[in-house]
Coordinates of C-alpha atoms and ligand atoms in Angstrom, one line a residue:
M33 CA 54.5 101.4 102.4
S34 CA 57.4 104.5 101.6
K35 CA 58.9 105.0 98.7
A36 CA 62.9 105.0 97.4
L37 CA 62.7 108.4 96.5
D38 CA 60.7 109.9 99.5
G39 CA 61.2 113.5 100.7
I40 CA 63.2 114.2 97.2
K41 CA 62.1 117.1 95.4
I42 CA 62.5 117.4 91.8
L43 CA 62.2 120.8 89.8
D44 CA 61.5 119.6 86.3
M45 CA 62.1 122.0 83.7
T46 CA 61.9 119.6 81.0
H47 CA 59.4 119.1 78.0
V48 CA 58.9 117.2 75.3
Q49 CA 60.2 113.3 75.8
S50 CA 63.6 112.8 77.0
G51 CA 63.9 115.2 80.2
P52 CA 59.9 113.9 81.1
T53 CA 60.6 110.3 81.0
C54 CA 63.5 110.6 83.3
T55 CA 61.6 112.9 85.7
Q56 CA 58.5 110.3 85.6
I57 CA 60.7 107.3 86.7
L58 CA 61.8 109.4 89.5
A59 CA 58.2 110.4 90.2
W60 CA 57.4 106.9 90.1
F61 CA 60.2 106.2 92.5
G62 CA 58.4 108.5 95.1
A63 CA 59.9 111.8 94.4
D64 CA 58.1 115.0 94.3
V65 CA 58.5 116.2 91.0
I66 CA 57.5 119.8 90.3
K67 CA 56.8 120.5 86.8
V68 CA 57.4 124.0 85.6
E69 CA 55.8 125.0 82.8
R70 CA 55.2 128.2 80.5
P71 CA 51.8 130.4 82.1
G72 CA 49.1 129.6 79.4
A73 CA 51.0 127.3 77.2
G74 CA 52.4 124.5 78.6
D75 CA 54.8 121.7 77.9
A76 CA 54.1 122.0 74.2
T77 CA 53.4 118.2 74.1
R78 CA 49.9 118.7 75.5
G79 CA 48.6 119.9 72.3
Q80 CA 50.5 117.5 70.0
L81 CA 49.2 114.5 68.2
R82 CA 45.8 115.1 69.6
D83 CA 43.4 112.7 69.5
I84 CA 40.8 114.2 71.1
P85 CA 39.9 118.1 70.9
D86 CA 41.1 120.5 73.8
V87 CA 42.1 117.4 75.9
D88 CA 45.6 116.7 77.0
S89 CA 47.2 114.6 74.2
L90 CA 48.5 111.1 75.0
Y91 CA 51.6 112.0 74.2
F92 CA 52.1 114.4 77.1
T93 CA 49.8 112.6 79.6
M94 CA 52.0 109.2 79.0
L95 CA 55.1 110.6 79.9
N96 CA 54.2 112.4 82.6
H97 CA 52.4 110.8 85.6
N98 CA 53.0 111.4 89.3
K99 CA 54.3 115.2 88.6
R100 CA 52.5 118.3 89.9
S101 CA 52.2 121.2 87.5
I102 CA 53.0 124.8 88.3
T103 CA 52.8 127.4 85.6
L104 CA 56.1 130.0 86.0
N105 CA 58.0 132.3 84.0
P106 CA 61.4 132.6 85.0
K107 CA 62.0 135.7 82.9
T108 CA 59.4 138.1 84.7
D109 CA 60.7 139.6 88.0
T110 CA 58.3 137.5 90.3
G111 CA 59.1 134.7 88.2
K112 CA 62.7 134.5 89.2
E113 CA 61.8 135.1 92.4
I114 CA 59.7 132.1 92.9
F115 CA 62.2 130.1 90.6
A116 CA 65.1 131.0 93.1
K117 CA 62.8 129.8 96.0
L118 CA 62.2 126.4 93.9
I119 CA 66.4 126.5 93.2
A120 CA 66.8 126.5 96.9
E121 CA 63.8 124.2 98.3
C122 CA 64.4 121.2 95.6
D123 CA 67.3 118.8 95.3
V124 CA 67.8 118.1 91.7
M125 CA 66.8 120.2 88.8
V126 CA 66.2 118.4 85.4
E127 CA 66.0 120.2 82.0
N128 CA 66.5 119.6 78.4
F129 CA 65.8 123.0 76.6
A130 CA 67.9 123.6 73.5
P131 CA 71.4 124.7 75.0
G132 CA 71.7 128.2 76.8
A133 CA 68.2 128.3 77.6
I134 CA 68.3 128.2 81.1
D135 CA 70.9 130.4 81.5
R136 CA 69.4 133.3 79.1
M137 CA 66.7 132.9 81.6
G138 CA 69.4 134.3 84.4
F139 CA 70.2 131.1 86.0
P140 CA 73.6 130.0 85.0
W141 CA 74.9 126.8 87.1
E142 CA 77.2 129.2 88.9
K143 CA 74.3 131.0 90.1
I144 CA 71.9 127.9 90.5
Q145 CA 74.7 126.5 92.9
E146 CA 75.3 129.9 94.3
I147 CA 71.5 129.6 95.3
N148 CA 72.0 125.9 96.5
P149 CA 75.2 124.4 96.6
R150 CA 73.6 121.1 97.3
M151 CA 71.6 121.5 94.1
I152 CA 72.5 118.1 91.2
Y153 CA 71.8 120.1 88.0
A154 CA 70.7 117.7 85.5
S155 CA 70.6 118.3 81.7
I156 CA 70.3 116.5 78.4
K157 CA 71.4 117.9 75.1
G158 CA 71.8 116.8 71.4
F159 CA 75.3 116.7 71.4
G160 CA 78.4 117.1 74.1
P161 CA 80.8 119.9 73.8
G162 CA 82.2 120.7 70.4
P163 CA 81.0 121.7 67.0
Y164 CA 77.3 120.8 67.2
E165 CA 77.0 121.6 70.9
D166 CA 74.6 124.3 69.9
C167 CA 72.3 122.0 67.8
K168 CA 68.6 121.2 68.7
V169 CA 68.0 117.4 68.4
Y170 CA 65.1 115.3 67.9
E171 CA 64.5 111.5 68.4
N172 CA 65.6 110.5 64.8
V173 CA 68.5 113.3 64.8
A174 CA 70.1 111.8 67.6
Q175 CA 69.4 107.8 66.2
C176 CA 71.2 109.0 62.8
T177 CA 74.0 110.6 64.7
G178 CA 74.5 108.1 67.2
G179 CA 75.2 105.2 64.8
S180 CA 71.8 103.6 65.4
A181 CA 70.5 104.4 61.9
S182 CA 73.5 103.4 60.0
T183 CA 73.4 100.0 61.3
T184 CA 70.0 99.4 61.0
G185 CA 67.8 98.3 58.0
E186 CA 67.4 95.9 55.4
I187 CA 70.8 95.2 54.0
D188 CA 72.3 97.4 50.8
R189 CA 68.8 99.5 51.7
V190 CA 68.7 103.2 52.9
P191 CA 69.6 103.7 56.8
M192 CA 66.5 103.2 58.7
V193 CA 65.6 104.6 62.6
T194 CA 63.9 102.0 64.5
G195 CA 60.6 102.7 66.6
A196 CA 62.0 102.2 69.9
Q197 CA 63.2 105.6 71.1
I198 CA 66.6 105.1 72.0
G199 CA 67.6 108.8 71.6
D200 CA 64.8 110.3 73.9
S201 CA 63.9 107.5 76.3
G202 CA 66.7 106.0 76.1
T203 CA 68.7 109.3 76.8
G204 CA 66.4 109.9 80.1
M205 CA 66.9 106.7 81.1
H206 CA 70.9 107.1 81.4
L207 CA 69.9 110.8 82.6
V208 CA 68.2 108.8 85.8
A209 CA 71.1 106.6 86.3
G210 CA 73.3 110.0 86.7
I211 CA 71.1 111.3 88.8
L212 CA 71.1 108.6 91.4
A213 CA 74.7 108.4 91.3
A214 CA 75.0 112.4 92.3
L215 CA 72.3 111.9 94.9
V216 CA 74.5 109.2 96.5
H217 CA 77.4 111.1 96.1
R218 CA 76.2 114.4 97.9
F219 CA 75.6 111.7 101.1
T220 CA 79.4 111.8 101.0
S221 CA 80.1 114.8 99.3
G222 CA 77.8 117.2 100.7
K223 CA 77.4 118.9 97.4
G224 CA 75.6 119.0 94.2
Q225 CA 76.8 118.2 91.1
R226 CA 75.9 118.5 87.2
V227 CA 74.9 115.6 85.4
E228 CA 74.7 115.5 81.9
V229 CA 74.3 113.5 78.7
A230 CA 74.1 114.2 75.3
M231 CA 71.2 112.2 72.9
Q232 CA 74.4 111.5 70.3
D233 CA 76.3 109.7 73.1
A234 CA 73.6 107.9 75.0
V235 CA 72.6 106.5 71.4
L236 CA 76.2 105.4 71.0
N237 CA 76.3 103.6 74.2
L238 CA 73.2 101.6 73.1
C239 CA 75.1 100.7 69.8
R240 CA 78.2 99.6 72.4
V241 CA 78.2 96.0 70.3
K242 CA 78.2 98.2 66.5
L243 CA 81.4 99.8 67.5
R244 CA 83.0 96.6 68.8
D245 CA 82.2 95.3 65.0
Q246 CA 83.5 97.9 63.3
Q247 CA 87.1 97.0 65.1
R248 CA 86.6 93.6 64.1
L249 CA 85.4 94.5 60.3
D250 CA 88.7 97.0 60.5
Y251 CA 90.9 93.8 61.6
A252 CA 89.6 90.8 59.7
G253 CA 87.5 92.5 56.7
E254 CA 84.5 90.5 57.1
M255 CA 82.5 89.4 59.8
T256 CA 81.3 85.8 59.8
E257 CA 77.9 86.2 61.4
Y258 CA 76.8 88.9 59.3
P259 CA 74.5 87.6 56.4
Q260 CA 76.7 89.3 53.9
Y261 CA 79.3 86.6 54.7
P262 CA 81.0 84.5 52.5
N263 CA 78.4 85.8 49.4
G264 CA 78.1 89.7 49.8
K265 CA 80.1 92.3 49.9
F266 CA 81.8 94.0 53.2
G267 CA 82.5 98.0 52.8
K268 CA 84.7 100.3 55.2
A269 CA 82.0 100.3 57.9
V270 CA 79.5 97.8 59.5
P271 CA 77.0 97.2 56.9
R272 CA 73.5 97.4 57.8
A273 CA 72.5 93.7 59.1
G274 CA 68.6 93.3 58.6
N275 CA 67.2 91.4 61.4
A276 CA 71.0 89.3 61.8
S277 CA 71.5 88.8 65.7
G278 CA 73.9 91.4 67.3
G279 CA 75.9 88.5 69.4
G280 CA 77.3 85.4 68.7
Q281 CA 74.1 83.1 67.9
P282 CA 73.0 83.2 65.0
G283 CA 69.2 84.2 64.5
W284 CA 66.6 85.7 62.3
I285 CA 63.4 86.4 62.2
V286 CA 60.6 84.0 60.1
K287 CA 57.2 84.0 58.8
C288 CA 54.9 81.5 60.6
K289 CA 51.1 80.4 59.8
G290 CA 48.7 83.5 58.5
W291 CA 51.9 85.6 57.6
E292 CA 50.1 86.4 53.9
T293 CA 47.4 88.4 55.9
D294 CA 48.6 89.1 59.4
P295 CA 51.7 91.5 59.5
D296 CA 52.9 90.1 62.8
A297 CA 52.9 86.7 61.7
Y298 CA 56.2 86.0 62.2
I299 CA 58.6 85.2 65.4
Y300 CA 62.5 85.6 65.9
V301 CA 65.0 82.5 66.2
I302 CA 67.9 82.0 67.6
T303 CA 70.0 78.5 66.8
Q304 CA 72.1 78.6 70.1
A305 CA 74.6 76.1 69.8
A306 CA 73.6 74.0 72.4
A307 CA 70.1 73.4 71.5
F308 CA 70.8 72.7 68.0
P309 CA 70.2 69.5 67.6
A310 CA 67.0 69.4 69.3
F311 CA 65.6 72.3 67.0
A312 CA 67.2 70.6 63.8
K313 CA 64.8 67.3 64.7
V314 CA 62.3 69.1 65.3
I315 CA 62.0 70.8 62.3
G316 CA 62.7 67.8 60.5
H317 CA 66.5 67.7 60.1
D318 CA 68.1 65.4 62.3
D319 CA 70.0 64.5 59.3
W320 CA 72.3 67.9 60.1
N321 CA 73.0 66.3 63.0
E322 CA 75.0 63.6 62.2
D323 CA 76.3 65.7 59.0
P324 CA 79.5 67.9 59.8
E325 CA 78.4 70.3 56.9
W326 CA 75.7 71.1 59.7
N327 CA 76.7 69.8 63.5
T328 CA 79.0 72.5 64.2
P329 CA 78.4 76.4 64.7
K330 CA 80.9 77.1 62.1
A331 CA 80.0 74.3 59.6
R332 CA 76.5 76.6 59.4
L333 CA 77.9 79.8 59.2
P334 CA 78.2 80.0 55.3
K335 CA 75.1 78.5 55.1
L336 CA 72.7 80.7 57.4
A337 CA 70.3 81.8 54.8
H338 CA 69.7 78.2 53.9
M339 CA 69.6 76.7 57.2
F340 CA 66.5 79.8 58.2
D341 CA 64.6 79.2 54.7
E342 CA 64.6 75.6 56.1
I343 CA 63.4 76.6 59.8
E344 CA 60.9 79.0 58.1
K345 CA 59.3 76.1 55.8
W346 CA 58.6 74.4 59.4
T347 CA 57.5 77.5 61.3
M348 CA 55.2 78.6 58.1
T349 CA 53.0 75.5 59.4
K350 CA 52.5 76.6 62.9
D351 CA 51.3 79.8 64.3
K352 CA 54.0 82.4 66.1
F353 CA 52.4 81.2 69.5
E354 CA 52.4 77.6 69.0
V355 CA 55.9 77.7 67.6
M356 CA 57.2 79.4 70.9
N357 CA 55.3 77.2 72.4
I358 CA 57.2 73.7 71.0
L359 CA 60.6 75.9 71.0
N360 CA 60.9 76.9 74.7
P361 CA 61.1 73.6 76.2
L362 CA 63.8 72.9 74.0
N363 CA 66.0 75.7 75.3
V364 CA 65.9 77.3 71.7
P365 CA 65.4 81.3 72.5
C366 CA 62.9 82.7 70.5
G367 CA 60.0 85.5 70.5
P368 CA 57.2 86.0 68.4
I369 CA 56.5 89.5 67.0
L370 CA 54.1 91.2 69.4
S371 CA 52.0 93.7 67.9
M372 CA 51.1 96.9 70.1
K373 CA 47.1 95.5 70.0
E374 CA 48.5 92.3 71.5
L375 CA 51.3 94.0 74.1
A376 CA 47.9 96.4 74.9
N377 CA 45.6 93.3 75.6
D378 CA 48.3 91.4 77.0
P379 CA 46.8 90.0 80.6
G380 CA 50.3 88.9 82.2
L381 CA 51.6 92.6 81.6
R382 CA 48.7 94.2 82.9
E383 CA 49.5 91.7 86.3
T384 CA 52.8 92.8 86.6
K385 CA 51.5 96.7 86.0
T386 CA 53.9 97.0 83.3
V387 CA 50.7 98.2 80.7
V388 CA 48.3 100.0 83.5
E389 CA 44.6 101.8 82.5
V390 CA 44.6 105.2 84.3
D391 CA 42.1 107.6 84.4
H392 CA 41.9 111.4 83.4
P393 CA 39.3 113.6 84.2
T394 CA 39.0 115.2 80.7
R395 CA 39.8 112.5 78.5
G396 CA 38.6 109.6 80.5
K397 CA 40.4 106.2 80.8
Y398 CA 43.6 105.3 78.6
L399 CA 46.4 103.0 78.8
T400 CA 50.0 103.7 79.3
V401 CA 53.5 102.1 80.4
G402 CA 54.0 101.7 83.6
N403 CA 57.1 101.7 85.6
P404 CA 59.5 99.3 84.2
I405 CA 61.7 99.3 87.1
K406 CA 60.2 97.0 90.1
L407 CA 61.5 97.4 93.3
S408 CA 60.1 95.3 95.7
A409 CA 60.0 97.4 98.7
S410 CA 58.7 100.5 96.6
E411 CA 55.5 99.9 94.5
S412 CA 55.0 102.2 91.7
E413 CA 51.5 103.5 91.7
V414 CA 50.7 104.9 88.1
E415 CA 48.8 108.6 88.8
R416 CA 47.5 110.5 86.1
S417 CA 49.2 113.7 84.3
P418 CA 48.5 117.1 86.0
L419 CA 46.5 119.4 84.3
L420 CA 48.6 122.6 83.1
G421 CA 49.0 124.9 86.3
E422 CA 46.8 122.8 88.4
H423 CA 49.2 122.7 91.5
T424 CA 50.2 126.6 90.7
D425 CA 48.6 127.7 93.8
E426 CA 49.5 124.7 96.6
I427 CA 52.9 125.0 95.2
L428 CA 53.5 128.7 95.6
K429 CA 51.8 128.4 99.3
D430 CA 53.6 125.0 100.5
I431 CA 57.2 125.6 98.9
V432 CA 57.2 129.4 97.9
G433 CA 55.6 130.4 101.0
F434 CA 53.4 133.3 99.0
D435 CA 49.9 134.2 100.3
A436 CA 47.0 134.6 98.7
A437 CA 47.7 138.2 98.0
A438 CA 51.4 137.5 96.7
I439 CA 50.0 134.5 94.2
A440 CA 47.2 137.1 93.1
A441 CA 49.5 140.1 92.7
A442 CA 52.3 137.5 90.3
R443 CA 48.9 136.0 88.3
E444 CA 48.1 140.1 87.1
E445 CA 52.1 140.2 86.6
G446 CA 52.1 137.4 84.3
A447 CA 54.5 135.7 86.2
I448 CA 52.2 132.2 86.9
Ligands
COA120 N1 58.5 130.2 80.5 C1 59.1 131.0 79.7 N2 60.1 130.7 78.7 C2 60.0 129.2 78.7 C3 59.6 128.6 79.5 C4 58.5 128.9 80.6 N3 58.2 128.3 81.6 N4 59.7 127.6 79.4 C5 60.4 127.5 78.3 N5 60.9 128.6 78.1 C6 61.4 129.4 76.7 C7 62.8 128.7 76.7 O1 63.9 129.7 77.9 C8 63.6 129.2 75.3 O2 63.3 130.4 74.8 P1 64.5 131.5 74.7 O3 65.3 130.6 73.4 O4 64.5 132.5 74.0 O5 65.9 131.6 75.4 C9 62.1 129.1 74.8 O6 61.0 128.6 75.0 C10 62.5 127.5 73.6 O7 62.9 126.4 74.3 P2 63.9 125.8 73.1 O8 64.3 124.6 74.2 O9 64.5 125.8 72.5 O10 62.4 125.2 72.6 P3 62.0 124.4 71.2 O11 60.7 124.0 70.5 O12 62.7 125.6 70.2 O13 63.2 123.4 70.8 C11 64.1 121.3 71.3 C12 62.7 121.9 71.3 C13 63.6 119.8 71.9 C14 64.4 120.7 69.9 C15 64.7 121.6 72.2 O14 64.8 121.7 72.9 C16 66.3 120.6 72.6 O15 67.0 120.8 71.3 N6 66.6 120.3 73.6 C17 67.7 119.3 74.1 C18 67.6 118.4 73.4 C19 66.6 117.7 73.7 O16 66.1 117.0 74.9 N7 65.4 116.9 72.3 C20 64.8 115.8 72.8 C21 63.6 116.6 73.1 S1 62.0 114.7 72.9

């Protein structure tokens, strides 16, 4: 089966998480991703959070599947020559170094365009143009500066970062969209372009509903679906809302049977208006359906905390999967809190190749998350990440046009 991005070559200058997430998806779509790494060192994540001594870490292997690795130092003379040839031959260049790093290698955007006017040059930086544009940024900095931390956490407690890597992987996914749009644009324009995503912007985009709420708060001084209503206090900015739903249907996390010993024995339940009568009945509160104090969403709003306490009395009598099995047929949206242990062993996720076992020559078998984006005519097969420089010689021969003597000289010079 052919792949969606067959024939597209990606010059992958990414490292750590945000950029590699992007190029990994492009590789799963079928692009030939050539990961450029510093000779002798490689992507710093190869050595970070190692579980097995001297073996590429899971941090690296899980972000760099289906890529080829070439070692190259573009700061050396021969390195510059090789790099220029790779720019000429590739369709897309992706990088997420600190601001200015590629320019300092001697390859500003103007020069890249000169070498290859069809090149799409995609970058991730922490911030867009402005006072912070030169700052280095990691995941949690982006979560804090993009509005996520301020709006996440328990009511009246410290701001909280989330485990979902919205700053890194979230920005990487935004960059994928930009690159694919630029590739389509190139069909008609014949020209490449720059694609830039700032981590702050990507996080803010994912926190869009909170900017919606800021304006509602500015207007009304309160928001009736927030747990602060009606007895708590609202300040000037959107508050942390615990586990309240971000949408128009109230939701909360409630305990299930076994919560005393199992930290994940909980379920999220949403009291969607249309399904409320059946939900009330199943938890033993058919009385609410006749009572004007309870039988409209508006009447329930000031009593949400009490309502979820009553729901919890029922959910605590059942395990989280029983609750789900009872509520789903009633059209009550709900989701058990699934631990990483449970997800790793979920047969459904294995079946859809969202969780995949991969074999690696030095580490052996490990689990990873496969491509979450499923294309019917371009199925993704997860292939192990490359060893450092594993494909240097073949790339130099096939793409750069070096012979064995030129490769040996480049190695001698420290260019590869
Ligand atoms: N050969 C030679 N030098 C190389 C090289 C190679 N193949 N690849 C990288 N380098 C050099 C760079 O040129 C740079 O040198 P310079 O600063 O002297 O010009 C140097 O390595 C370090 O790059 P830098 O990006 O500054 O790494 P860092 O470890 O200090 O910072 C980040 C890491 C992630 C904080 C930073 O890259 C960054 O802010 N990136 C943008 C935002 C981002 O993507 N953050 C999330 C990462 S998950």
